[in-house]
Amino acid sequence: MSQNFVRVRFAPSPTGPLHLGGIRTALYNYLFAKKHGGTFILRMEDTDRKRWVSNSELYILETLKWCNIEPDEGVGYGGPYSPYYQSKRINIYRIYINKLLEKGDAYYAFDTDKDLDRKRKEYHDSGGSFSYNYKIRMKLNNSLTMTKKQLHDKLRSGSSYVIRFKIQPGEKLNMYDIIRGNIIVDTDHLDDKILLKSDGVATYHLANTIDDHIMKITHVLRGEEWLPSMSLHILLYKSFGWTPPNFAHLPLILRHNGKGKISKRNANLDFPIFPIQWKVPDTKIIIPGYRELGYFPEAFVNMLALLGWNPGIKREIFSLQELINFFSLEKINKSGVFFDVKKANWFNKKYLNKKKEEIFAFLCEEIKKRSIDKKDKDYLWKIIHLTIDRIHFIHEIWEHSFYFFISPSSYEDHFFHEICNKNAISKLDNAKILLYYADKFTSVNLKLLFTTNKQKIMQLLRLALVGILRGIDIFIILEMLGKEESIRRIEKLINQIKEKI
Ligand code: GLU
């Protein structure tokens, strides 16, 4: 097959936001298409109207845009196989289901839910299990057990029915998955799945197969949860007389603590699972996504790409173009992969180092917001260089640098109470004098001054200058604040202690 003809699709059901697994499926499809100069298609699998959620389509489009992996064709982009909504293709599916009926590969089934429940119970009570399959179908209420006339009458009377696929038993179906290799399925174990529901709408299996064929999809890359459906899909292709596409089922993304897979349902885990924020339609609660939490799309995409695929070299930072160049389906993991939010933060940090201008702009905004006297540019750049190692996100810069701009208005409670005594005052007084007489107010000199004086007052100084026991090297803080401001802050703490004792 010529590589130019690669056509892949991302085919989400608009039943809510995408989670990490969903967006990773989209990304792998995108990377594979771009690698082969192919086409990346977005198809909305929206036949299940009961599960349809209003803003999910927009969500999906916005997410793909944010990740910079936009489709070439499909919903929102148009293309030669429009419409790309399955709900608008109902008539197409009807044509094809009729072909299966004519061939005898599908049949009408009139069993009501109640009938089936009763049967299920009967089988269960006698120690067996019920499956609508070749063993049982001839005992049920379907067109296989009726004469033509009976069927005709039943249909004319308006009885409700579904259409089922007639699985031929006794076949060892040989399938190939690019990631998992050969898979053999015994058709005896398959049941006669519903292809057309009683409301006349095609099920996922039928619509998906027909669309993949009509839209000339060459490779189906999708989540592992669809692996059990692969045999049914292959049988459908066979029955239509079509060549199936190539399949690759992607490994599950698992929670790091071994608590199973990530799904839309675990939205309140201790790490984000949605790429961008999701507004829950009923409650209007907003669940932030990676975008809102300050992850860069490039970092997010880079992290996601390596969650289940490895480029075969010892390197972790890749631009989107590099990911495209290196991508191959053969290097995708077979087994589930663990997601670790710490690793996601690590990726963000790597990209943060290339975003200094943005950090600078953010810092300027924070200063402006608080009406702080504008500091000169060099001062701000110094702060950025001094604190960047401590942050993973742009917005964290303020909590790691506020003390360069504002004198503490309160002090870390626990430690403050501990040092509310005369001893602390005298230590602070000494430090003040040392600083006052220091000639060169540089971190190197100040360090020497304090070590030779063997005063163990570092924590006290930190409390005076920062207000909390955090922050960069205390001597650098002193140098940055300068003599006057440093002394002013020490005096402020002394006064506060005096007020308390
Ligand atoms: N509509 C399915 C889903 O939401 C797509 C499965 C497939 O790609 O075949 O997961």
Short mmCIF file of C-alpha atoms and ligand atoms in Angstrom, two decimals:
data_model
loop_
_atom_site.label_atom_id
_atom_site.label_comp_id
_atom_site.label_asym_id
_atom_site.label_seq_id
_atom_site.Cartn_x
_atom_site.Cartn_y
_atom_site.Cartn_z
CA MET A 1 0.00 0.00 0.00
CA SER A 2 1.34 3.40 -0.86
CA GLN A 3 2.09 5.42 2.26
CA ASN A 4 0.27 8.41 0.81
CA PHE A 5 -3.01 6.67 1.25
CA VAL A 6 -2.90 6.38 5.00
CA ARG A 7 -6.26 7.49 6.32
CA VAL A 8 -6.98 7.29 10.04
CA ARG A 9 -9.83 8.52 12.12
CA PHE A 10 -10.46 9.61 15.64
CA ALA A 11 -14.03 8.56 16.31
CA PRO A 12 -15.17 9.71 19.74
CA SER A 13 -18.69 9.36 21.02
CA PRO A 14 -19.84 12.76 22.27
CA THR A 15 -20.77 11.46 25.69
CA GLY A 16 -18.72 13.93 27.74
CA PRO A 17 -15.18 15.26 27.90
CA LEU A 18 -12.16 13.40 26.59
CA HIS A 19 -9.95 11.89 29.23
CA LEU A 20 -6.23 11.19 28.93
CA GLY A 21 -6.82 7.92 27.07
CA GLY A 22 -9.15 9.56 24.56
CA ILE A 23 -6.85 12.41 23.68
CA ARG A 24 -3.91 10.02 23.45
CA THR A 25 -5.84 7.97 20.89
CA ALA A 26 -6.37 11.16 18.89
CA LEU A 27 -2.68 12.03 19.19
CA TYR A 28 -1.45 8.62 17.99
CA ASN A 29 -3.82 8.81 15.04
CA TYR A 30 -2.53 12.28 14.24
CA LEU A 31 1.14 11.28 14.55
CA PHE A 32 0.64 8.22 12.40
CA ALA A 33 -1.20 10.18 9.70
CA LYS A 34 1.42 12.94 9.60
CA LYS A 35 4.30 10.49 9.61
CA HIS A 36 2.92 8.91 6.44
CA GLY A 37 1.68 12.07 4.79
CA GLY A 38 -1.81 10.75 5.34
CA THR A 39 -5.15 12.15 6.44
CA PHE A 40 -6.43 12.52 9.98
CA ILE A 41 -10.21 12.44 10.20
CA LEU A 42 -12.60 13.35 13.00
CA ARG A 43 -15.85 11.41 13.04
CA MET A 44 -18.55 11.84 15.64
CA GLU A 45 -19.99 8.49 16.70
CA ASP A 46 -23.23 9.89 18.03
CA THR A 47 -25.79 7.19 17.33
CA ASP A 48 -26.45 6.56 21.00
CA ARG A 49 -28.63 9.61 21.64
CA LYS A 50 -29.34 8.58 25.24
CA ARG A 51 -25.70 9.07 26.12
CA TRP A 52 -25.24 12.25 24.10
CA VAL A 53 -23.94 15.22 26.12
CA SER A 54 -24.48 18.66 24.69
CA ASN A 55 -21.11 20.40 24.88
CA SER A 56 -18.86 17.41 24.26
CA GLU A 57 -18.43 18.04 20.55
CA LEU A 58 -17.17 21.57 21.11
CA TYR A 59 -14.99 20.23 23.87
CA ILE A 60 -13.39 17.70 21.54
CA LEU A 61 -12.74 20.31 18.84
CA GLU A 62 -11.26 22.76 21.31
CA THR A 63 -9.05 20.09 22.84
CA LEU A 64 -7.62 19.04 19.49
CA LYS A 65 -6.94 22.69 18.70
CA TRP A 66 -5.24 23.31 22.03
CA CYS A 67 -3.02 20.25 21.48
CA ASN A 68 -2.26 21.50 17.98
CA ILE A 69 -3.37 18.23 16.43
CA GLU A 70 -6.21 19.40 14.27
CA PRO A 71 -7.94 17.06 11.84
CA ASP A 72 -7.57 17.39 8.08
CA GLU A 73 -11.08 16.20 7.45
CA GLY A 74 -14.28 15.56 9.36
CA VAL A 75 -16.54 17.29 11.86
CA GLY A 76 -15.75 20.99 11.84
CA TYR A 77 -13.42 20.59 8.85
CA GLY A 78 -15.60 19.12 6.09
CA GLY A 79 -14.41 16.69 3.46
CA PRO A 80 -15.45 14.33 0.69
CA TYR A 81 -17.28 11.86 2.95
CA SER A 82 -19.63 14.27 4.72
CA PRO A 83 -21.59 14.06 6.88
CA TYR A 84 -19.12 12.97 9.52
CA TYR A 85 -21.82 12.62 12.16
CA GLN A 86 -23.13 9.09 12.39
CA SER A 87 -26.53 10.42 13.46
CA LYS A 88 -26.81 11.92 9.98
CA ARG A 89 -25.89 8.71 8.20
CA ILE A 90 -28.77 6.54 9.37
CA ASN A 91 -30.04 5.95 5.82
CA ILE A 92 -26.64 4.74 4.68
CA TYR A 93 -26.61 2.10 7.41
CA ARG A 94 -30.11 0.99 6.39
CA ILE A 95 -28.91 0.21 2.87
CA TYR A 96 -26.13 -1.96 4.20
CA ILE A 97 -28.16 -3.76 6.83
CA ASN A 98 -30.57 -4.77 4.06
CA LYS A 99 -27.66 -6.35 2.22
CA LEU A 100 -26.84 -8.45 5.26
CA LEU A 101 -30.49 -9.46 5.62
CA GLU A 102 -30.64 -10.47 1.97
CA LYS A 103 -27.50 -12.53 2.32
CA GLY A 104 -28.86 -14.24 5.41
CA ASP A 105 -26.05 -12.90 7.57
CA ALA A 106 -28.44 -10.89 9.72
CA TYR A 107 -31.92 -11.60 11.02
CA TYR A 108 -34.85 -9.92 12.75
CA ALA A 109 -35.29 -10.63 16.44
CA PHE A 110 -38.58 -9.83 18.16
CA ASP A 111 -37.76 -10.93 21.70
CA THR A 112 -38.74 -8.33 24.22
CA ASP A 113 -36.48 -7.35 27.10
CA LYS A 114 -38.80 -9.23 29.39
CA ASP A 115 -38.55 -12.43 27.29
CA LEU A 116 -34.79 -12.20 27.33
CA ASP A 117 -34.64 -11.56 31.07
CA ARG A 118 -36.80 -14.61 31.65
CA LYS A 119 -34.59 -16.76 29.45
CA ARG A 120 -31.51 -15.45 31.18
CA LYS A 121 -32.98 -16.40 34.53
CA GLU A 122 -34.00 -19.87 33.30
CA TYR A 123 -30.49 -20.58 32.10
CA HIS A 124 -28.98 -19.15 35.20
CA ASP A 125 -31.23 -21.22 37.50
CA SER A 126 -30.25 -24.40 35.72
CA GLY A 127 -26.58 -23.59 36.17
CA GLY A 128 -25.91 -22.29 32.67
CA SER A 129 -25.48 -18.91 31.14
CA PHE A 130 -27.50 -17.26 28.44
CA SER A 131 -25.99 -15.85 25.30
CA TYR A 132 -27.92 -15.00 22.14
CA ASN A 133 -25.86 -17.31 19.92
CA TYR A 134 -25.96 -20.21 17.51
CA LYS A 135 -26.87 -22.67 20.26
CA ILE A 136 -29.94 -20.84 21.42
CA ARG A 137 -31.14 -18.63 18.58
CA MET A 138 -33.31 -21.36 17.08
CA LYS A 139 -35.33 -21.44 20.30
CA LEU A 140 -36.05 -17.72 20.32
CA ASN A 141 -38.48 -15.34 18.73
CA ASN A 142 -36.71 -14.33 15.53
CA SER A 143 -36.97 -14.57 11.77
CA LEU A 144 -34.82 -17.72 11.75
CA THR A 145 -37.60 -19.59 13.51
CA MET A 146 -40.46 -18.23 11.36
CA THR A 147 -41.83 -18.81 7.94
CA LYS A 148 -41.58 -15.96 5.43
CA LYS A 149 -45.27 -15.31 5.87
CA GLN A 150 -45.04 -15.16 9.64
CA LEU A 151 -42.19 -12.70 9.36
CA HIS A 152 -44.07 -10.59 6.87
CA ASP A 153 -47.12 -10.43 9.14
CA LYS A 154 -45.07 -9.62 12.17
CA LEU A 155 -43.36 -6.74 10.43
CA ARG A 156 -46.65 -5.45 9.04
CA SER A 157 -48.23 -5.52 12.46
CA GLY A 158 -45.58 -3.07 13.61
CA SER A 159 -43.96 -5.39 16.17
CA SER A 160 -40.82 -3.96 17.61
CA TYR A 161 -37.63 -5.68 16.51
CA VAL A 162 -33.87 -5.46 16.42
CA ILE A 163 -31.58 -6.85 13.74
CA ARG A 164 -28.87 -9.22 14.85
CA PHE A 165 -25.74 -10.45 13.16
CA LYS A 166 -25.75 -14.19 12.50
CA ILE A 167 -22.42 -15.52 13.62
CA GLN A 168 -21.37 -18.75 11.91
CA PRO A 169 -19.95 -21.12 14.50
CA GLY A 170 -17.05 -23.46 14.02
CA GLU A 171 -14.59 -21.00 12.58
CA LYS A 172 -11.18 -20.19 13.97
CA LEU A 173 -10.91 -16.55 13.06
CA ASN A 174 -7.34 -15.50 12.47
CA MET A 175 -6.80 -11.82 13.12
CA TYR A 176 -3.79 -9.57 13.26
CA ASP A 177 -3.28 -6.58 15.50
CA ILE A 178 -0.23 -4.44 14.76
CA ILE A 179 0.56 -4.07 18.46
CA ARG A 180 -0.51 -7.47 19.76
CA GLY A 181 0.27 -9.70 16.78
CA ASN A 182 -1.82 -12.73 15.82
CA ILE A 183 -5.03 -13.32 17.65
CA ILE A 184 -7.25 -16.35 17.09
CA VAL A 185 -10.88 -16.27 18.09
CA ASP A 186 -13.20 -19.24 18.02
CA THR A 187 -16.50 -17.99 16.57
CA ASP A 188 -18.32 -20.48 18.81
CA HIS A 189 -17.67 -18.03 21.62
CA LEU A 190 -19.29 -15.06 19.94
CA ASP A 191 -22.88 -13.98 20.33
CA ASP A 192 -25.22 -12.52 17.73
CA LYS A 193 -24.72 -8.85 18.43
CA ILE A 194 -27.44 -6.32 17.70
CA LEU A 195 -26.65 -4.28 14.59
CA LEU A 196 -29.82 -2.22 14.38
CA LYS A 197 -31.68 -1.17 17.51
CA SER A 198 -35.46 -1.15 17.90
CA ASP A 199 -35.52 2.60 17.21
CA GLY A 200 -34.07 1.91 13.76
CA VAL A 201 -30.65 3.30 14.63
CA ALA A 202 -27.48 1.41 13.87
CA THR A 203 -25.35 0.31 16.80
CA TYR A 204 -21.73 1.33 17.10
CA HIS A 205 -20.52 -1.94 15.56
CA LEU A 206 -22.46 -1.58 12.35
CA ALA A 207 -22.01 2.16 11.88
CA ASN A 208 -18.31 2.02 12.71
CA THR A 209 -17.57 -0.76 10.25
CA ILE A 210 -19.55 0.78 7.40
CA ASP A 211 -18.06 4.22 7.93
CA ASP A 212 -14.51 2.97 8.17
CA HIS A 213 -15.03 1.23 4.86
CA ILE A 214 -16.80 4.09 3.08
CA MET A 215 -14.35 6.66 4.41
CA LYS A 216 -11.48 4.49 3.17
CA ILE A 217 -9.86 4.18 6.58
CA THR A 218 -6.62 2.24 6.27
CA HIS A 219 -5.70 1.91 9.96
CA VAL A 220 -7.94 1.75 12.99
CA LEU A 221 -6.01 2.92 16.04
CA ARG A 222 -8.21 2.82 19.10
CA GLY A 223 -8.31 1.94 22.77
CA GLU A 224 -7.80 -1.57 24.04
CA GLU A 225 -11.37 -1.67 25.30
CA TRP A 226 -12.41 -2.28 21.68
CA LEU A 227 -10.21 -5.35 21.22
CA PRO A 228 -13.06 -7.74 22.12
CA SER A 229 -15.14 -6.17 19.31
CA MET A 230 -12.46 -6.73 16.69
CA SER A 231 -13.68 -10.23 15.77
CA LEU A 232 -17.22 -8.98 15.19
CA HIS A 233 -15.91 -6.14 13.05
CA ILE A 234 -13.73 -8.47 10.98
CA LEU A 235 -16.71 -10.78 10.45
CA LEU A 236 -18.81 -7.83 9.33
CA TYR A 237 -16.15 -6.81 6.80
CA LYS A 238 -16.04 -10.38 5.53
CA SER A 239 -19.76 -10.54 5.26
CA PHE A 240 -19.89 -7.33 3.23
CA GLY A 241 -17.05 -8.65 1.08
CA TRP A 242 -14.74 -5.78 2.08
CA THR A 243 -11.08 -5.82 3.02
CA PRO A 244 -10.76 -4.85 6.68
CA PRO A 245 -8.45 -2.01 7.67
CA ASN A 246 -5.35 -2.68 9.75
CA PHE A 247 -6.00 -2.66 13.48
CA ALA A 248 -3.90 -1.45 16.39
CA HIS A 249 -5.38 -1.48 19.89
CA LEU A 250 -3.66 0.95 22.22
CA PRO A 251 -2.79 -0.01 25.81
CA LEU A 252 -4.87 1.26 28.70
CA ILE A 253 -3.65 4.14 30.82
CA LEU A 254 -3.62 3.02 34.42
CA ARG A 255 -3.60 4.94 37.65
CA HIS A 256 -0.21 5.02 39.28
CA ASN A 257 -1.42 3.62 42.59
CA GLY A 258 -2.61 0.44 40.90
CA LYS A 259 -6.25 1.42 41.21
CA GLY A 260 -7.32 0.50 37.71
CA LYS A 261 -7.77 2.41 34.52
CA ILE A 262 -8.42 6.08 34.02
CA SER A 263 -11.90 6.87 32.83
CA LYS A 264 -14.25 9.84 32.60
CA ARG A 265 -15.81 8.66 35.82
CA ASN A 266 -12.75 9.32 37.92
CA ALA A 267 -12.79 13.07 37.53
CA ASN A 268 -12.00 13.73 41.17
CA LEU A 269 -8.71 11.94 41.41
CA ASP A 270 -5.75 13.75 42.86
CA PHE A 271 -4.53 14.53 39.38
CA PRO A 272 -6.30 16.02 36.38
CA ILE A 273 -7.70 13.63 33.81
CA PHE A 274 -9.15 16.10 31.32
CA PRO A 275 -7.02 17.99 28.78
CA ILE A 276 -9.05 21.18 29.10
CA GLN A 277 -11.67 22.26 31.59
CA TRP A 278 -15.03 20.54 31.60
CA LYS A 279 -18.21 22.24 32.68
CA VAL A 280 -20.53 19.53 33.97
CA PRO A 281 -23.82 20.26 32.16
CA ASP A 282 -26.22 19.55 35.05
CA THR A 283 -24.35 21.07 37.94
CA LYS A 284 -22.30 23.65 36.00
CA ILE A 285 -19.36 22.59 38.14
CA ILE A 286 -16.11 23.31 36.36
CA ILE A 287 -13.42 20.65 36.47
CA PRO A 288 -10.11 22.19 35.43
CA GLY A 289 -8.00 20.49 32.82
CA TYR A 290 -4.30 20.49 32.06
CA ARG A 291 -4.69 23.76 30.14
CA GLU A 292 -6.23 25.62 33.07
CA LEU A 293 -3.72 24.19 35.51
CA GLY A 294 -0.89 25.77 33.57
CA TYR A 295 0.50 22.90 31.50
CA PHE A 296 1.85 23.92 28.15
CA PRO A 297 0.21 22.11 25.25
CA GLU A 298 3.62 21.07 23.90
CA ALA A 299 4.57 19.56 27.26
CA PHE A 300 1.20 17.85 27.60
CA VAL A 301 1.44 16.37 24.11
CA ASN A 302 5.05 15.29 24.65
CA MET A 303 4.11 13.59 27.92
CA LEU A 304 1.08 11.93 26.37
CA ALA A 305 3.01 10.62 23.36
CA LEU A 306 5.40 8.76 25.66
CA LEU A 307 2.56 7.28 27.66
CA GLY A 308 2.45 3.96 25.87
CA TRP A 309 4.96 4.51 23.08
CA ASN A 310 8.71 4.85 23.14
CA PRO A 311 10.93 6.11 20.36
CA GLY A 312 13.57 3.47 21.06
CA ILE A 313 16.17 6.04 22.07
CA LYS A 314 17.13 7.49 25.41
CA ARG A 315 15.51 10.83 25.10
CA GLU A 316 12.27 12.28 26.38
CA ILE A 317 11.84 15.78 25.04
CA PHE A 318 10.38 15.91 21.54
CA SER A 319 8.70 18.65 19.58
CA LEU A 320 5.53 17.70 17.75
CA GLN A 321 7.47 17.45 14.49
CA GLU A 322 10.03 15.18 16.13
CA LEU A 323 7.28 12.99 17.53
CA ILE A 324 5.91 12.68 14.01
CA ASN A 325 9.33 11.73 12.66
CA PHE A 326 9.97 9.08 15.30
CA PHE A 327 6.48 7.67 15.63
CA SER A 328 5.82 4.04 14.81
CA LEU A 329 3.01 1.71 15.77
CA GLU A 330 5.45 -1.14 16.33
CA LYS A 331 6.94 0.65 19.33
CA ILE A 332 3.66 0.96 21.19
CA ASN A 333 3.47 -1.01 24.46
CA LYS A 334 1.33 -4.10 24.65
CA SER A 335 0.56 -3.78 28.32
CA GLY A 336 -1.10 -0.99 30.25
CA VAL A 337 0.94 2.07 31.12
CA PHE A 338 0.98 3.90 34.42
CA PHE A 339 0.26 7.55 34.53
CA ASP A 340 2.26 9.59 36.99
CA VAL A 341 1.39 13.22 37.49
CA LYS A 342 4.90 13.92 38.77
CA LYS A 343 6.20 12.95 35.37
CA ALA A 344 3.68 15.28 33.74
CA ASN A 345 4.97 18.10 35.92
CA TRP A 346 8.53 17.20 35.02
CA PHE A 347 7.67 17.61 31.35
CA ASN A 348 6.11 20.96 32.02
CA LYS A 349 9.20 22.10 33.83
CA LYS A 350 11.38 21.13 30.89
CA TYR A 351 9.27 23.34 28.65
CA LEU A 352 9.09 26.09 31.25
CA ASN A 353 12.77 26.71 30.81
CA LYS A 354 12.03 27.84 27.27
CA LYS A 355 9.25 30.19 28.39
CA LYS A 356 11.20 32.85 30.26
CA GLU A 357 9.63 35.72 28.34
CA GLU A 358 6.17 34.48 29.36
CA ILE A 359 7.29 34.21 32.98
CA PHE A 360 8.59 37.75 32.76
CA ALA A 361 5.28 39.02 31.41
CA PHE A 362 3.37 37.12 34.10
CA LEU A 363 5.54 38.59 36.83
CA CYS A 364 5.00 42.11 35.48
CA GLU A 365 1.25 41.53 35.61
CA GLU A 366 1.40 40.32 39.20
CA ILE A 367 3.35 43.43 40.17
CA LYS A 368 0.90 45.68 38.36
CA LYS A 369 -2.08 43.95 39.95
CA ARG A 370 -0.69 44.76 43.38
CA SER A 371 0.33 48.31 42.48
CA ILE A 372 3.90 47.60 43.50
CA ASP A 373 6.48 50.16 42.42
CA LYS A 374 7.88 49.05 39.13
CA LYS A 375 11.26 47.40 39.55
CA ASP A 376 13.82 47.61 36.82
CA LYS A 377 13.96 44.86 34.23
CA ASP A 378 17.29 43.48 35.38
CA TYR A 379 15.93 42.99 38.86
CA LEU A 380 13.00 40.99 37.48
CA TRP A 381 15.20 38.91 35.23
CA LYS A 382 17.49 38.13 38.15
CA ILE A 383 14.52 36.95 40.17
CA ILE A 384 13.38 34.72 37.34
CA HIS A 385 16.80 33.15 37.02
CA LEU A 386 17.03 32.65 40.76
CA THR A 387 13.65 31.00 41.19
CA ILE A 388 12.92 29.20 37.94
CA ASP A 389 14.38 25.94 39.24
CA ARG A 390 11.77 25.87 41.96
CA ILE A 391 8.71 26.10 39.76
CA HIS A 392 6.89 23.83 37.33
CA PHE A 393 4.30 26.32 36.11
CA ILE A 394 4.39 29.99 35.15
CA HIS A 395 1.81 30.93 37.75
CA GLU A 396 4.00 29.54 40.52
CA ILE A 397 6.54 32.31 40.01
CA TRP A 398 4.70 34.71 42.31
CA GLU A 399 4.55 32.42 45.34
CA HIS A 400 8.27 31.84 44.94
CA SER A 401 9.26 35.47 44.47
CA PHE A 402 6.75 37.71 46.29
CA TYR A 403 9.26 38.47 49.03
CA PHE A 404 11.46 40.33 46.60
CA PHE A 405 8.65 42.86 46.24
CA ILE A 406 6.76 42.95 49.48
CA SER A 407 7.78 42.90 53.08
CA PRO A 408 6.05 40.15 55.09
CA SER A 409 2.78 41.26 56.62
CA SER A 410 2.57 38.17 58.81
CA TYR A 411 4.91 35.42 59.94
CA GLU A 412 4.71 31.66 59.87
CA ASP A 413 2.68 31.04 63.01
CA HIS A 414 4.35 28.07 64.56
CA PHE A 415 7.89 29.37 64.23
CA PHE A 416 6.94 32.90 65.23
CA HIS A 417 5.53 31.66 68.55
CA GLU A 418 8.62 29.60 69.14
CA ILE A 419 10.88 32.63 68.80
CA CYS A 420 8.85 35.11 70.80
CA ASN A 421 11.60 35.68 73.35
CA LYS A 422 14.44 37.99 74.24
CA ASN A 423 17.06 35.64 72.92
CA ALA A 424 15.65 35.94 69.40
CA ILE A 425 15.54 39.72 69.70
CA SER A 426 19.17 39.87 70.65
CA LYS A 427 20.15 37.57 67.79
CA LEU A 428 18.23 39.72 65.35
CA ASP A 429 19.78 42.84 66.81
CA ASN A 430 23.23 41.39 66.28
CA ALA A 431 22.41 40.44 62.74
CA LYS A 432 21.16 43.95 62.11
CA ILE A 433 24.42 45.43 63.33
CA LEU A 434 26.47 43.03 61.25
CA LEU A 435 24.50 43.97 58.16
CA TYR A 436 24.67 47.63 58.93
CA TYR A 437 28.46 47.61 59.03
CA ALA A 438 28.95 45.24 56.11
CA ASP A 439 30.94 47.02 53.40
CA LYS A 440 30.12 45.01 50.39
CA PHE A 441 26.51 43.90 50.44
CA THR A 442 27.01 40.83 48.28
CA SER A 443 25.88 37.30 49.03
CA VAL A 444 29.46 36.02 49.08
CA ASN A 445 30.62 38.61 51.58
CA LEU A 446 27.56 38.34 53.75
CA LYS A 447 27.94 34.59 53.93
CA LEU A 448 31.50 34.97 55.19
CA LEU A 449 30.39 37.53 57.71
CA PHE A 450 27.76 35.30 59.18
CA THR A 451 29.82 32.11 59.23
CA THR A 452 32.74 33.77 60.94
CA ASN A 453 30.37 35.14 63.53
CA LYS A 454 28.92 31.68 63.94
CA GLN A 455 25.49 33.01 64.53
CA LYS A 456 22.86 30.40 63.98
CA ILE A 457 20.23 32.82 62.99
CA MET A 458 19.51 31.80 59.44
CA GLN A 459 15.94 30.79 60.19
CA LEU A 460 15.31 34.00 62.08
CA LEU A 461 16.60 36.02 59.16
CA ARG A 462 14.46 34.04 56.78
CA LEU A 463 11.41 34.70 58.89
CA ALA A 464 12.20 38.42 58.91
CA LEU A 465 12.82 38.69 55.17
CA VAL A 466 10.37 36.20 53.73
CA GLY A 467 7.79 35.64 56.48
CA ILE A 468 7.88 31.88 55.97
CA LEU A 469 10.69 29.37 56.17
CA ARG A 470 10.98 28.97 52.43
CA GLY A 471 12.77 30.68 49.61
CA ILE A 472 16.13 30.73 47.94
CA ASP A 473 19.55 31.14 49.58
CA ILE A 474 19.18 33.69 52.37
CA PHE A 475 22.37 35.59 51.45
CA ILE A 476 21.18 36.07 47.91
CA ILE A 477 17.88 37.37 49.25
CA LEU A 478 19.80 39.85 51.39
CA GLU A 479 21.84 41.00 48.44
CA MET A 480 18.75 41.38 46.27
CA LEU A 481 16.81 43.32 48.88
CA GLY A 482 19.76 45.54 49.73
CA LYS A 483 20.96 46.82 53.08
CA GLU A 484 18.18 49.27 53.86
CA GLU A 485 15.26 47.02 53.08
CA SER A 486 16.83 44.03 54.82
CA ILE A 487 17.39 46.02 57.99
CA ARG A 488 13.87 47.45 57.80
CA ARG A 489 12.43 43.93 57.66
CA ILE A 490 14.54 42.75 60.58
CA GLU A 491 13.37 45.71 62.65
CA LYS A 492 9.80 44.93 61.74
CA LEU A 493 10.14 41.39 63.09
CA ILE A 494 11.86 42.64 66.26
CA ASN A 495 8.94 44.99 66.89
CA GLN A 496 6.41 42.25 66.32
CA ILE A 497 8.19 40.00 68.83
CA LYS A 498 8.35 42.85 71.32
CA GLU A 499 4.63 43.38 71.01
CA LYS A 500 4.01 39.72 71.82
CA ILE A 501 6.25 39.40 74.90
N1 GLU B 1 -16.87 5.62 19.35
C1 GLU B 1 -15.85 4.80 19.91
C2 GLU B 1 -15.33 5.47 21.17
O1 GLU B 1 -15.84 6.49 21.57
C3 GLU B 1 -14.74 4.64 18.92
C4 GLU B 1 -14.18 3.29 18.84
C5 GLU B 1 -13.36 3.13 17.56
O2 GLU B 1 -12.45 3.93 17.38
O3 GLU B 1 -13.65 2.23 16.81
O4 GLU B 1 -14.43 5.00 21.80
#
